[in-house]
Coordinates of C-alpha atoms and ligand atoms in Angstrom, one line a residue:
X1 CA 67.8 -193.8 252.5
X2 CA 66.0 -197.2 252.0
X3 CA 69.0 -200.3 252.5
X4 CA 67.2 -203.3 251.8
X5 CA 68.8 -206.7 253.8
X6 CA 70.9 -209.0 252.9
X7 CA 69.3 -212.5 253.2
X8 CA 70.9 -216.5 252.2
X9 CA 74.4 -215.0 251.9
X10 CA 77.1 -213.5 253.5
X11 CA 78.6 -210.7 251.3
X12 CA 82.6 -210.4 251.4
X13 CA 82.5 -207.3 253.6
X14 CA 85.4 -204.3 253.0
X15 CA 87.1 -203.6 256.3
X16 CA 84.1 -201.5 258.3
X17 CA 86.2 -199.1 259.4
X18 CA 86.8 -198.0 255.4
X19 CA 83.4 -197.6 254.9
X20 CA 80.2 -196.9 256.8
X21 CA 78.6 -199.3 254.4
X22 CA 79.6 -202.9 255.3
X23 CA 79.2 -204.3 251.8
X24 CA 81.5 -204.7 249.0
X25 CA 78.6 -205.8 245.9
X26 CA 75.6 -203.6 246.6
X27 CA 73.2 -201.3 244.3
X28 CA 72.7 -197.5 244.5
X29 CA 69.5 -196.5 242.9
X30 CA 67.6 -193.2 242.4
X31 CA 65.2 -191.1 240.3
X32 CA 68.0 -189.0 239.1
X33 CA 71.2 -190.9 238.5
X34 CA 73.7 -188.7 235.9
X35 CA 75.3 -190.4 233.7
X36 CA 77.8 -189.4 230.6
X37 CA 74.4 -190.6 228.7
X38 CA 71.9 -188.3 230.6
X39 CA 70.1 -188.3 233.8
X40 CA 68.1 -191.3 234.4
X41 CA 65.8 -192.9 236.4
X42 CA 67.9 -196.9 237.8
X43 CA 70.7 -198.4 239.6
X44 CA 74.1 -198.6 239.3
X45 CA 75.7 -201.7 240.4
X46 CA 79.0 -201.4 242.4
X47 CA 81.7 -204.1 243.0
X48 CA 84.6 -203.9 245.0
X49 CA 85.1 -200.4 244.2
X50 CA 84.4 -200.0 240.8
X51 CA 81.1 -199.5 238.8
X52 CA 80.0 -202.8 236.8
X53 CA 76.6 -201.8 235.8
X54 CA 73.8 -198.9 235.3
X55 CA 70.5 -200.1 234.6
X56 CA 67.6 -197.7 234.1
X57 CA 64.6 -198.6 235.8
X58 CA 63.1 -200.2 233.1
X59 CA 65.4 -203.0 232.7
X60 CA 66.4 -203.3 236.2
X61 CA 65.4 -206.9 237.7
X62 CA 67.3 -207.6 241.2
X63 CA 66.5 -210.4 243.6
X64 CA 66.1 -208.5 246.5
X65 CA 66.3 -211.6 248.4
X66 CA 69.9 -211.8 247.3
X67 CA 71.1 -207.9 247.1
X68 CA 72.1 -205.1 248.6
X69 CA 70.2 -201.5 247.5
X70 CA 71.0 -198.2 249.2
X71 CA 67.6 -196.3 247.2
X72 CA 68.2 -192.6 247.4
X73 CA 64.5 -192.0 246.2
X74 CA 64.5 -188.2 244.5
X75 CA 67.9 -187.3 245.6
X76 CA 71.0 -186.5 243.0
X77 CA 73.1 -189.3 242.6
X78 CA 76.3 -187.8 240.5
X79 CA 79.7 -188.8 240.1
X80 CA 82.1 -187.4 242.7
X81 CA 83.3 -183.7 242.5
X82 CA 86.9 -183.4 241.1
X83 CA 88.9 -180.4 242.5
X84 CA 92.2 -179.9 240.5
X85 CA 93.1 -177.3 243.0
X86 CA 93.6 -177.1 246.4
X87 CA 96.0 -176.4 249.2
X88 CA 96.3 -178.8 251.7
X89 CA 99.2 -177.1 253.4
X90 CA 101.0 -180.8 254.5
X91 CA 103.3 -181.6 255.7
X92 CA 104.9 -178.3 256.8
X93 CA 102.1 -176.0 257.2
X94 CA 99.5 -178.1 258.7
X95 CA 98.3 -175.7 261.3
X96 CA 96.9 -174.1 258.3
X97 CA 94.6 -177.4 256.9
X98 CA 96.0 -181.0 256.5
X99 CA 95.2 -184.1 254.6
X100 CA 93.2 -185.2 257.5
X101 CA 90.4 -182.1 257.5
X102 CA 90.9 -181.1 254.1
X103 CA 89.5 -184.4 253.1
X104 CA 87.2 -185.0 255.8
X105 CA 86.0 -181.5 254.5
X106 CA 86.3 -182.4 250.3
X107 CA 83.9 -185.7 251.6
X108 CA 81.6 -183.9 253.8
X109 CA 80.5 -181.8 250.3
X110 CA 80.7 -184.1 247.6
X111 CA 84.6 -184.3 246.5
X112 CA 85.8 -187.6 245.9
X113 CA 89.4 -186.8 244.6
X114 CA 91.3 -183.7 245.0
X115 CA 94.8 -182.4 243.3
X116 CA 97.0 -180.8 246.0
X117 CA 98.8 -177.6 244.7
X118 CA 102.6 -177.8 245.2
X119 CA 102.7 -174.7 247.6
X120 CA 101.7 -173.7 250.9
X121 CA 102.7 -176.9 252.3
X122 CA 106.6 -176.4 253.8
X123 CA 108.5 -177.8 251.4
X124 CA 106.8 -177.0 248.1
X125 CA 106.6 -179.5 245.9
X126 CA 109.1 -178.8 243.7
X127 CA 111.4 -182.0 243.0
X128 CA 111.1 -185.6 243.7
X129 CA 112.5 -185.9 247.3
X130 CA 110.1 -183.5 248.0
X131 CA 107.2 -185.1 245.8
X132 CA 107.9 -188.2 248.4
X133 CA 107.7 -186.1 251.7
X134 CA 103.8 -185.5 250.1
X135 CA 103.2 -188.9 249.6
X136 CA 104.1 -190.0 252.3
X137 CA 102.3 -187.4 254.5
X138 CA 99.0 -188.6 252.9
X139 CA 99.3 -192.0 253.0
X140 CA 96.5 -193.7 255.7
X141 CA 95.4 -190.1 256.6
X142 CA 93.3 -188.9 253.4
X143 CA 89.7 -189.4 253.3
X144 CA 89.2 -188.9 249.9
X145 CA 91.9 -189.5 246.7
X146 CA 94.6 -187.2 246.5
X147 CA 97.0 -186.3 243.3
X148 CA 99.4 -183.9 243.2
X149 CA 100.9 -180.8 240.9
X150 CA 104.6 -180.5 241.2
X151 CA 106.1 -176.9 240.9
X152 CA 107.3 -175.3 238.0
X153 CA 110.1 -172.9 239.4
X154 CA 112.9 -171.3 237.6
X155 CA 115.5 -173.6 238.9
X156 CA 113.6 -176.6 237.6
X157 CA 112.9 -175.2 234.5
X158 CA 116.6 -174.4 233.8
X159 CA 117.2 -178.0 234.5
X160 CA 115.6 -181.0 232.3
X161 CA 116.6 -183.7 234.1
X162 CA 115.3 -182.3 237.0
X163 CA 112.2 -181.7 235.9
X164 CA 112.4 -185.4 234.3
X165 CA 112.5 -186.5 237.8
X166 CA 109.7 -185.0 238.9
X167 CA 107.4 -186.1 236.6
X168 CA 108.9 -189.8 236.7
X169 CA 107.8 -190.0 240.5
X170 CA 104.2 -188.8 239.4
X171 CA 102.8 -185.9 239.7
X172 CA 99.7 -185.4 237.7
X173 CA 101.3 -182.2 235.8
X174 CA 103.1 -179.1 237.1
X175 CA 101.7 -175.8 238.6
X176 CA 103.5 -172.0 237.9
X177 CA 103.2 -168.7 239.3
X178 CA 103.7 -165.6 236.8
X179 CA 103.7 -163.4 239.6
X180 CA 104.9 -164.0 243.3
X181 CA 103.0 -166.5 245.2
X182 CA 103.7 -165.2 248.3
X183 CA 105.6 -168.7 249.2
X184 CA 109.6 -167.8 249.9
X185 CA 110.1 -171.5 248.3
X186 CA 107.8 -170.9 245.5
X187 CA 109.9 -168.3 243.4
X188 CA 107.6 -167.2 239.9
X189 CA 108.1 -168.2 236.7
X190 CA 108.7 -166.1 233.5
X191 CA 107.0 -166.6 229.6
X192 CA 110.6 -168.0 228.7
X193 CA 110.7 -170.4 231.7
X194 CA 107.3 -172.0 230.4
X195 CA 108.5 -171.9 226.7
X196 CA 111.8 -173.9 228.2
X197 CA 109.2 -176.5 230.1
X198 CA 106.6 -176.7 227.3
X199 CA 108.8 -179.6 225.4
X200 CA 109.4 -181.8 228.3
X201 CA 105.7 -181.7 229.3
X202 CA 104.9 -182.4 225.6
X203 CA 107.4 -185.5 225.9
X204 CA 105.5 -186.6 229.2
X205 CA 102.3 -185.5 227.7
X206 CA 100.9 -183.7 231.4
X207 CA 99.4 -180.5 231.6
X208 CA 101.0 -177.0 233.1
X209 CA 98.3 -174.8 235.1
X210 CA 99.3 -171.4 235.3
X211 CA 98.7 -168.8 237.8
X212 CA 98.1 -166.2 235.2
X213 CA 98.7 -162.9 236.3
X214 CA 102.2 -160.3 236.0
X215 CA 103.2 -157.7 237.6
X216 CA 102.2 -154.2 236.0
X217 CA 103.8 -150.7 237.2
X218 CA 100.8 -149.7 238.7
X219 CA 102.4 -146.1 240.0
X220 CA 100.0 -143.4 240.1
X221 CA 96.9 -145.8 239.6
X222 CA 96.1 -146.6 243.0
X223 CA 94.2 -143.3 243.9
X224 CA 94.7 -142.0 247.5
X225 CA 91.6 -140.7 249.2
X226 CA 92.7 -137.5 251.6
X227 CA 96.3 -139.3 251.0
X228 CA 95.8 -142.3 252.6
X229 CA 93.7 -145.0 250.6
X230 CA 91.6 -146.8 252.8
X231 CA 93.2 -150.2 253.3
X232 CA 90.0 -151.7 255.0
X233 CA 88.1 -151.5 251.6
X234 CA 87.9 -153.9 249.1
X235 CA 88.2 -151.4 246.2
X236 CA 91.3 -150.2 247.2
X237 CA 92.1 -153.9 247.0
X238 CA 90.5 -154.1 243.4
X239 CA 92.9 -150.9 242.4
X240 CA 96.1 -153.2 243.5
X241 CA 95.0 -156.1 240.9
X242 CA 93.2 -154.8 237.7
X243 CA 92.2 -157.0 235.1
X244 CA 95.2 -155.9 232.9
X245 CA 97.3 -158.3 235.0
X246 CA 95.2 -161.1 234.1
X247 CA 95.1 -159.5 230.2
X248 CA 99.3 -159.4 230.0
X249 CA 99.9 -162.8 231.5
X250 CA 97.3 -164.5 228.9
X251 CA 98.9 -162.3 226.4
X252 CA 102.0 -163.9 226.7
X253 CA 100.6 -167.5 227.6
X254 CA 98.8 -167.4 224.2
X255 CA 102.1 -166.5 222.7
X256 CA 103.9 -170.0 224.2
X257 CA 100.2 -171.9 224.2
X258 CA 100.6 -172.1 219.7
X259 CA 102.9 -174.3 220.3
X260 CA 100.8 -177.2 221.5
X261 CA 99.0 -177.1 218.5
X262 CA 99.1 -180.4 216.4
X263 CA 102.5 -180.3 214.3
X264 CA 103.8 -177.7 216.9
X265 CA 107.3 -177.8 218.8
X266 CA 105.0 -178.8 222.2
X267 CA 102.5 -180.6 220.7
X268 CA 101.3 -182.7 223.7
X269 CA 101.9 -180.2 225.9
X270 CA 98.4 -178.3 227.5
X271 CA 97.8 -175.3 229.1
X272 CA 96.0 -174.7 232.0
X273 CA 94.6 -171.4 232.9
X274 CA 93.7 -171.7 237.0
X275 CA 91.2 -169.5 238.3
X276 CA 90.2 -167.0 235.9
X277 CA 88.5 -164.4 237.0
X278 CA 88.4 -161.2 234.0
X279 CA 85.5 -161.9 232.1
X280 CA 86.7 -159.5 229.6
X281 CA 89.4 -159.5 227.5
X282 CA 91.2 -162.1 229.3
X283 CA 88.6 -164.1 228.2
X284 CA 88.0 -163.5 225.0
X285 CA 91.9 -163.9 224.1
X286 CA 91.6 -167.3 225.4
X287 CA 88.5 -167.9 223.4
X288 CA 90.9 -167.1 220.4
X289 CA 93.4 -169.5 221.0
X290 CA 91.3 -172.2 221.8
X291 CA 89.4 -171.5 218.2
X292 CA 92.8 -171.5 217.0
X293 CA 93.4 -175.1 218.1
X294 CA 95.6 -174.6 221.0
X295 CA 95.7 -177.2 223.5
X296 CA 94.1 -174.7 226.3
X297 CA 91.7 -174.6 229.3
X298 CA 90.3 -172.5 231.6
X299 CA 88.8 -172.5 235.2
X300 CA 87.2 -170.5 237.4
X301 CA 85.9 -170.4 241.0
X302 CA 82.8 -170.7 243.0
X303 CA 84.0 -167.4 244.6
X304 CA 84.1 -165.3 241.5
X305 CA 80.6 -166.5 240.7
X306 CA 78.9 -166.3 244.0
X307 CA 80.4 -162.9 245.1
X308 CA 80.5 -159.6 243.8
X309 CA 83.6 -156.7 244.5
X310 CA 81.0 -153.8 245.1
X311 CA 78.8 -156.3 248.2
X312 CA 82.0 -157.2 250.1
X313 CA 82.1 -155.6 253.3
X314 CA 84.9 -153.3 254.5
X315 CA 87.4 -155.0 256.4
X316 CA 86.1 -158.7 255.7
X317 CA 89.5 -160.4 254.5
X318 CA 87.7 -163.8 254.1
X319 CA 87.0 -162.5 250.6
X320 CA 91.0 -161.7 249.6
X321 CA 92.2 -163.9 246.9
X322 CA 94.2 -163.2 244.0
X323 CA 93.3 -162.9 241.3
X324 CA 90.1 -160.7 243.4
X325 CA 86.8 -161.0 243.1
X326 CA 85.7 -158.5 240.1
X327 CA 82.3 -156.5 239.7
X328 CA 79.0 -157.5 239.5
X329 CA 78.5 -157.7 235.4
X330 CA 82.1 -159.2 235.4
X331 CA 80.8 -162.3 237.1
X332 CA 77.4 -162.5 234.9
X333 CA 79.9 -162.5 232.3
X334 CA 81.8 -165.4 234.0
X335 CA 78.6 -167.1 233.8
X336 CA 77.8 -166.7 230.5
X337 CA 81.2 -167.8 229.2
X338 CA 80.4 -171.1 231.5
X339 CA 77.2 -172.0 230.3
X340 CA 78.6 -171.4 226.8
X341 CA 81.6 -173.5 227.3
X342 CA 84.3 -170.9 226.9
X343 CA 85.1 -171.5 230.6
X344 CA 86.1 -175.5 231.0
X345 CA 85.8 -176.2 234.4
X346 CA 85.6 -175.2 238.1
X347 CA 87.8 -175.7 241.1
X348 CA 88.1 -175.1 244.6
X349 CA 91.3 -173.1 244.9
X350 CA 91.1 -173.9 248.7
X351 CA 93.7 -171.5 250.0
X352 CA 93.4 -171.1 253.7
X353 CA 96.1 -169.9 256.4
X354 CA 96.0 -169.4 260.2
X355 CA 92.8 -166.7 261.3
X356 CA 95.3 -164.8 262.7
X357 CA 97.0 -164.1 259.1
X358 CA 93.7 -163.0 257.8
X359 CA 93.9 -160.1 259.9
X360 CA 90.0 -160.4 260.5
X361 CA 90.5 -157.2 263.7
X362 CA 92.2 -155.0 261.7
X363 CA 90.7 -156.3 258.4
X364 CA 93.9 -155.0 256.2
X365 CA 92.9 -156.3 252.6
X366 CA 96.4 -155.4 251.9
X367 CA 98.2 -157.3 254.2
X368 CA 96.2 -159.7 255.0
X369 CA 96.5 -163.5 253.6
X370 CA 94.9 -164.2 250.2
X371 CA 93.3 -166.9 249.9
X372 CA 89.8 -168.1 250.1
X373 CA 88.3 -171.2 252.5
X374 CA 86.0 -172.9 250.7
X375 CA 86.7 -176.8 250.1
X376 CA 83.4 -178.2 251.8
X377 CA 81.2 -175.7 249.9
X378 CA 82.4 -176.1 246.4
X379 CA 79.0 -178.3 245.4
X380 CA 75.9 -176.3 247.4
X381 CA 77.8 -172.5 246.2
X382 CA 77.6 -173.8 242.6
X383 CA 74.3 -174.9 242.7
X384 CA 72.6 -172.1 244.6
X385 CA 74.3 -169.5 242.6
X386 CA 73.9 -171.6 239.4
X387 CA 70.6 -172.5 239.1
X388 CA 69.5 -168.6 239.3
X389 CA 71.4 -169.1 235.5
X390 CA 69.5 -172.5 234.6
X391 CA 72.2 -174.8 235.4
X392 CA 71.5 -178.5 234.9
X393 CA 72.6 -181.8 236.5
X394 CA 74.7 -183.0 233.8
X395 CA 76.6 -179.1 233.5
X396 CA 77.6 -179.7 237.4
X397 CA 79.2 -183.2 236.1
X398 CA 80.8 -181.9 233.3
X399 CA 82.3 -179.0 235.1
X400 CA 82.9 -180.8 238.4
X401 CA 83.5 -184.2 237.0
X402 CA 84.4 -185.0 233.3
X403 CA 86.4 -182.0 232.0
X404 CA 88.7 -182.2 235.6
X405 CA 89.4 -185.7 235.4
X406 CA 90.3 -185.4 231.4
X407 CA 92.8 -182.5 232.9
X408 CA 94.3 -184.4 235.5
X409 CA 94.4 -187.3 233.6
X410 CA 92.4 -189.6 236.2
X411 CA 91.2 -192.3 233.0
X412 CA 89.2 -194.0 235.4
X413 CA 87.3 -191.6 237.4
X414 CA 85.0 -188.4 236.4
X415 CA 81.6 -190.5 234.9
X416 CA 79.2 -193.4 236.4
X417 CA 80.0 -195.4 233.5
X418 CA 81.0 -199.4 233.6
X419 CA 84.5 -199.8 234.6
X420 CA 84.9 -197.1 236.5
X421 CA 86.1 -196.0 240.4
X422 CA 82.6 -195.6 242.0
X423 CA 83.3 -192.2 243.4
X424 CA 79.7 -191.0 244.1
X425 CA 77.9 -188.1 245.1
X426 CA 74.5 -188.6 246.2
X427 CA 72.8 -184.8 247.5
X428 CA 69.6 -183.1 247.6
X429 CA 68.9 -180.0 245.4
X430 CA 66.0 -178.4 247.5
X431 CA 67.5 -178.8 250.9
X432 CA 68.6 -175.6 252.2
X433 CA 70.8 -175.0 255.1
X434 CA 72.8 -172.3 257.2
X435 CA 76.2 -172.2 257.4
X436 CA 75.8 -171.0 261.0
X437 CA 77.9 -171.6 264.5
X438 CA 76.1 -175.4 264.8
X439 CA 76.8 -176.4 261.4
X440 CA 79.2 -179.3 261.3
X441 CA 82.3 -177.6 259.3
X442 CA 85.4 -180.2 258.7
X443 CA 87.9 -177.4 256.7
X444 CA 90.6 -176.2 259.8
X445 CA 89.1 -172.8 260.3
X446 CA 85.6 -172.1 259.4
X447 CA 85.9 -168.8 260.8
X448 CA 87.9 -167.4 257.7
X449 CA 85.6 -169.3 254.9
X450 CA 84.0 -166.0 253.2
X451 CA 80.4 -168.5 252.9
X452 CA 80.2 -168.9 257.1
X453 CA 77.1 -166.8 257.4
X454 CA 75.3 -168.3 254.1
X455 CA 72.4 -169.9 253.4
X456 CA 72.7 -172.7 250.8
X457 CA 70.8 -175.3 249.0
X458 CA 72.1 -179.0 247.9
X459 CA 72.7 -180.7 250.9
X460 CA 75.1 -183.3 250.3
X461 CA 73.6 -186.9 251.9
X462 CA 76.2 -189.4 251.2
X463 CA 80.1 -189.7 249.3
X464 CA 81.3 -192.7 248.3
X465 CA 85.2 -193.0 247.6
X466 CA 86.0 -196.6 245.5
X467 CA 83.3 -197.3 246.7
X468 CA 83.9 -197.1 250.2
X469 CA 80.8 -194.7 252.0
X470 CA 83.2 -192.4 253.5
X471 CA 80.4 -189.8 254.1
X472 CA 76.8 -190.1 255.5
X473 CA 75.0 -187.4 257.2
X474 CA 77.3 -186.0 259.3
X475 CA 79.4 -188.7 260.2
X476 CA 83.1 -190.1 258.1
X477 CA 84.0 -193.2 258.2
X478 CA 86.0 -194.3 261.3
X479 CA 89.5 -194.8 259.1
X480 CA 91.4 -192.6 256.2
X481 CA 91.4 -195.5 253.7
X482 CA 91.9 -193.3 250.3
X483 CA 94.6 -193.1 248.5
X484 CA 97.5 -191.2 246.8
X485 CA 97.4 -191.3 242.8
X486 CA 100.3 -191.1 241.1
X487 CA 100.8 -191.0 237.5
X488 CA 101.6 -194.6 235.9
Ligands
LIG501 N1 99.8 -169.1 247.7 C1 98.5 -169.2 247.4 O1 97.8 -170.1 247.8 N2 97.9 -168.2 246.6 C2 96.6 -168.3 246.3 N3 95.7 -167.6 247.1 C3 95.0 -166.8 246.2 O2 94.1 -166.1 246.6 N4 95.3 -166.9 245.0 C4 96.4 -167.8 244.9 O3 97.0 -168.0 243.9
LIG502 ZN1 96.8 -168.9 242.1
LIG503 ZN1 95.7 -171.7 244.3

């Protein structure tokens, strides 16, 4: 990184302690800036937190006498990484990750805003007392932006004016579970409770993301090995959580999801579909909904596109998530319906818990906590497992970027484009690194993140939140100066 000084004038500085950039009017430039409009070779000129120009090279005439340039040279400058879903556990279960490392660890790899999940934390998210207890636990201690799902439960989906209340204090949209989340507080949601939500969501115009997977009667279909199936391998993990989980719940989502369509009862309304992982027919009923015109998108993971079911060791429950990580072809497949478009977007879903509940000595995959650790690795997984697939620059934007913020709403962030938050990435495609003991992890527990071990490439150099560098090689910013959104 080349700064060029500041001569004849003294900039208005932000407070230094926001920022390890002391400037509030400066220039970013590089060879490979994305934009909505392509990559390009220029400059985008920041002010006060918010993007006022992007110049390519070409018509790019600065006094350097008078400005302030950070040049990246070759490296990637992109905008920040949205993640619509993680689990920051706070307040309530902060021994498990926190606003303070989660976003120390979303900075350290490239995430400039993140959308807390309403469970895990202790109380979920679930009403607007509760919305406030979030707020309030974020506030001066988040390095990056945070937004928040509230909870769709049964007892607020029985109840409009609660509901009402909870989408009046802000939350971006609401989150449901179709089978148990494994949170006491956090009790599942049927088809008919969505179909009761669907017409207050349309009012409000937010989204619902669904956990989409029910409960099948499996009996008989778990296959016992010399009578006891080996709990230590991931297979007999696989045999708890078939695909046809994922298949019924999206049967009966695409049922409720016609509604949205224009002229329907919920018109306004949108469905989410969080981490998909069936390739298969899960997919391709989705597909079929969306080419119907239902207001309907999909994610998936990193996880279920870096790892394969038949390569995870037995016993290593840093790989347990629900729904779990399918075979090999399945995940060529998720691939394919990425770079095709059939899959909208990527998230984190960030789900970690104490070691000890991962049961990493006994390495129970049936017992043990499912969720995987991943937060800080979100950009470097996608991009060394992606570009085996031809992945470009402006496919990591779109994924990461553009198509989150639409979801969450966030008008103002997702693109470097004129007017908006300058929420940068700035990283380096060919730098590879290990994700060994002397690697500077920020999430709570590197031990349970299934990528310790790793070797990656896209080393992220620098993140800048409104603005503010909060992120430079190693080192955050001295003070937690991002902020809560809440819908206006
Ligand atoms: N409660 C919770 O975070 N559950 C998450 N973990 C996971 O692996 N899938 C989930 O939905
Ligand atoms: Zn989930
Ligand atoms: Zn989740």
């Amino acid at each position: 990184m080349i700064l060029k000084k500041v001569y004849g004038f003294i900039p208005q500085l932000p407070s230094s302690d926001c920022s390890l950039l002391p400037h509030n009017h400066y220039w970013i430039a590089s060879k490979y800036i994305v934009t909505p409009n392509g990559t390009i070779s220029g400059a985008v000129e920041i002010k006060e937190g918010i993007i006022i120009s992007v110049v390519a090279e070409e018509n790019w005439h600065v006094n350097s006498w008078f400005t302030t340039v950070v040049n990246y040279g070759e490296s990637v400058v992109m905008p920040g990484f949205i993640d619509v879903h993680a689990h920051l556990d706070d307040p309530g279960r902060s021994e498990w990750e926190g606003f303070p490392s989660g976003t120390k660890a979303a900075a350290a790899g490239g995430v400039t805003t993140l959308v807390d999940m309403p469970l895990n934390s202790a109380p979920s998210t679930v009403s607007e007392e509760t919305l406030k207890l979030k707020v309030q636990a974020a506030e001066g201690r988040v390095y990056v932006d945070v937004g928040f799902w509230g909870g769709l439960v049964p007892e607020n989906a029985e109840n409009a004016s609660s509901l009402e209340r909870l989408l009046n204090a802000g939350v971006l949209g609401l989150k449901s579970f179709m089978v148990p989340s494994g949170i006491n507080d956090f009790p599942m949601t049927t088809a008919s409770h969505i179909k009761e939500a669907l017409p207050t969501l349309a009012r409000y115009k937010r989204p619902l993301l669904v956990h989409a997977e029910v409960l099948l009667d499996l009996d008989g279909k778990v296959e016992l090995e010399d009578g006891v199936e080996n709990a230590r391998s991931y297979s007999t993990y696989l045999k708890t959580r078939p695909a046809s989980m994922e298949e019924a719940a999206i049967n009966q989502l695409i049922t409720l999801s016609k509604d949205t369509r224009a002229g329907g009862s919920a018109e306004g309304a949108h469905l989410h579909i969080v981490h998909l992982s069936d390739a298969r027919t899960s997919l391709n009923l989705i597909k079929e909904a969306k080419q119907r015109g239902d207001s309907l998108t999909v994610e998936t993971c990193p996880h279920y596109l870096a790892f394969a079911a038949e390569d995870i060791p037995d016993g290593d429950t840093r790989f347990k998530c629900a729904p779990p990580i399918r075979d090999a072809a399945n995940k060529d497949k998720l691939w394919d319906a990425l770079l095709d478009g059939d899959i909208d977007m990527l998230s984190s879903d960030h789900s970690p818990s104490v070691p000890e509940m991962k049961l990493l000595d006994e390495g129970d995959f049936l017992k043990a906590w499912g969720g995987i650790s991943s937060l800080q690795f979100v950009l470097p997984a996608t991009w060394t497992h992606g570009r085996k697939y031809g992945v470009t620059f402006e496919q990591l934007a779109s994924w990461w970027s553009e198509k989150p913020a639409k979801l969450a709403g966030l008008t103002t962030k997702g693109a470097i484009a004129v007017g908006n938050q300058a929420d940068i990435v700035v990283w380096e495609p060919d730098m590879e690194f290990d994700l060994d003991n002397d690697y500077p992890v920020h999430i709570k527990h590197p031990s349970i993140s299934a990528y310790m071990g790793s070797r990656l490439s896209g080393k992220v150099l620098a993140t800048f939140v409104r603005g503010n560098l909060v992120y430079k090689e190693g080192n955050h910013a001295s003070q937690a100066c991002a902020l809560p959104i809440l819908h206006r």
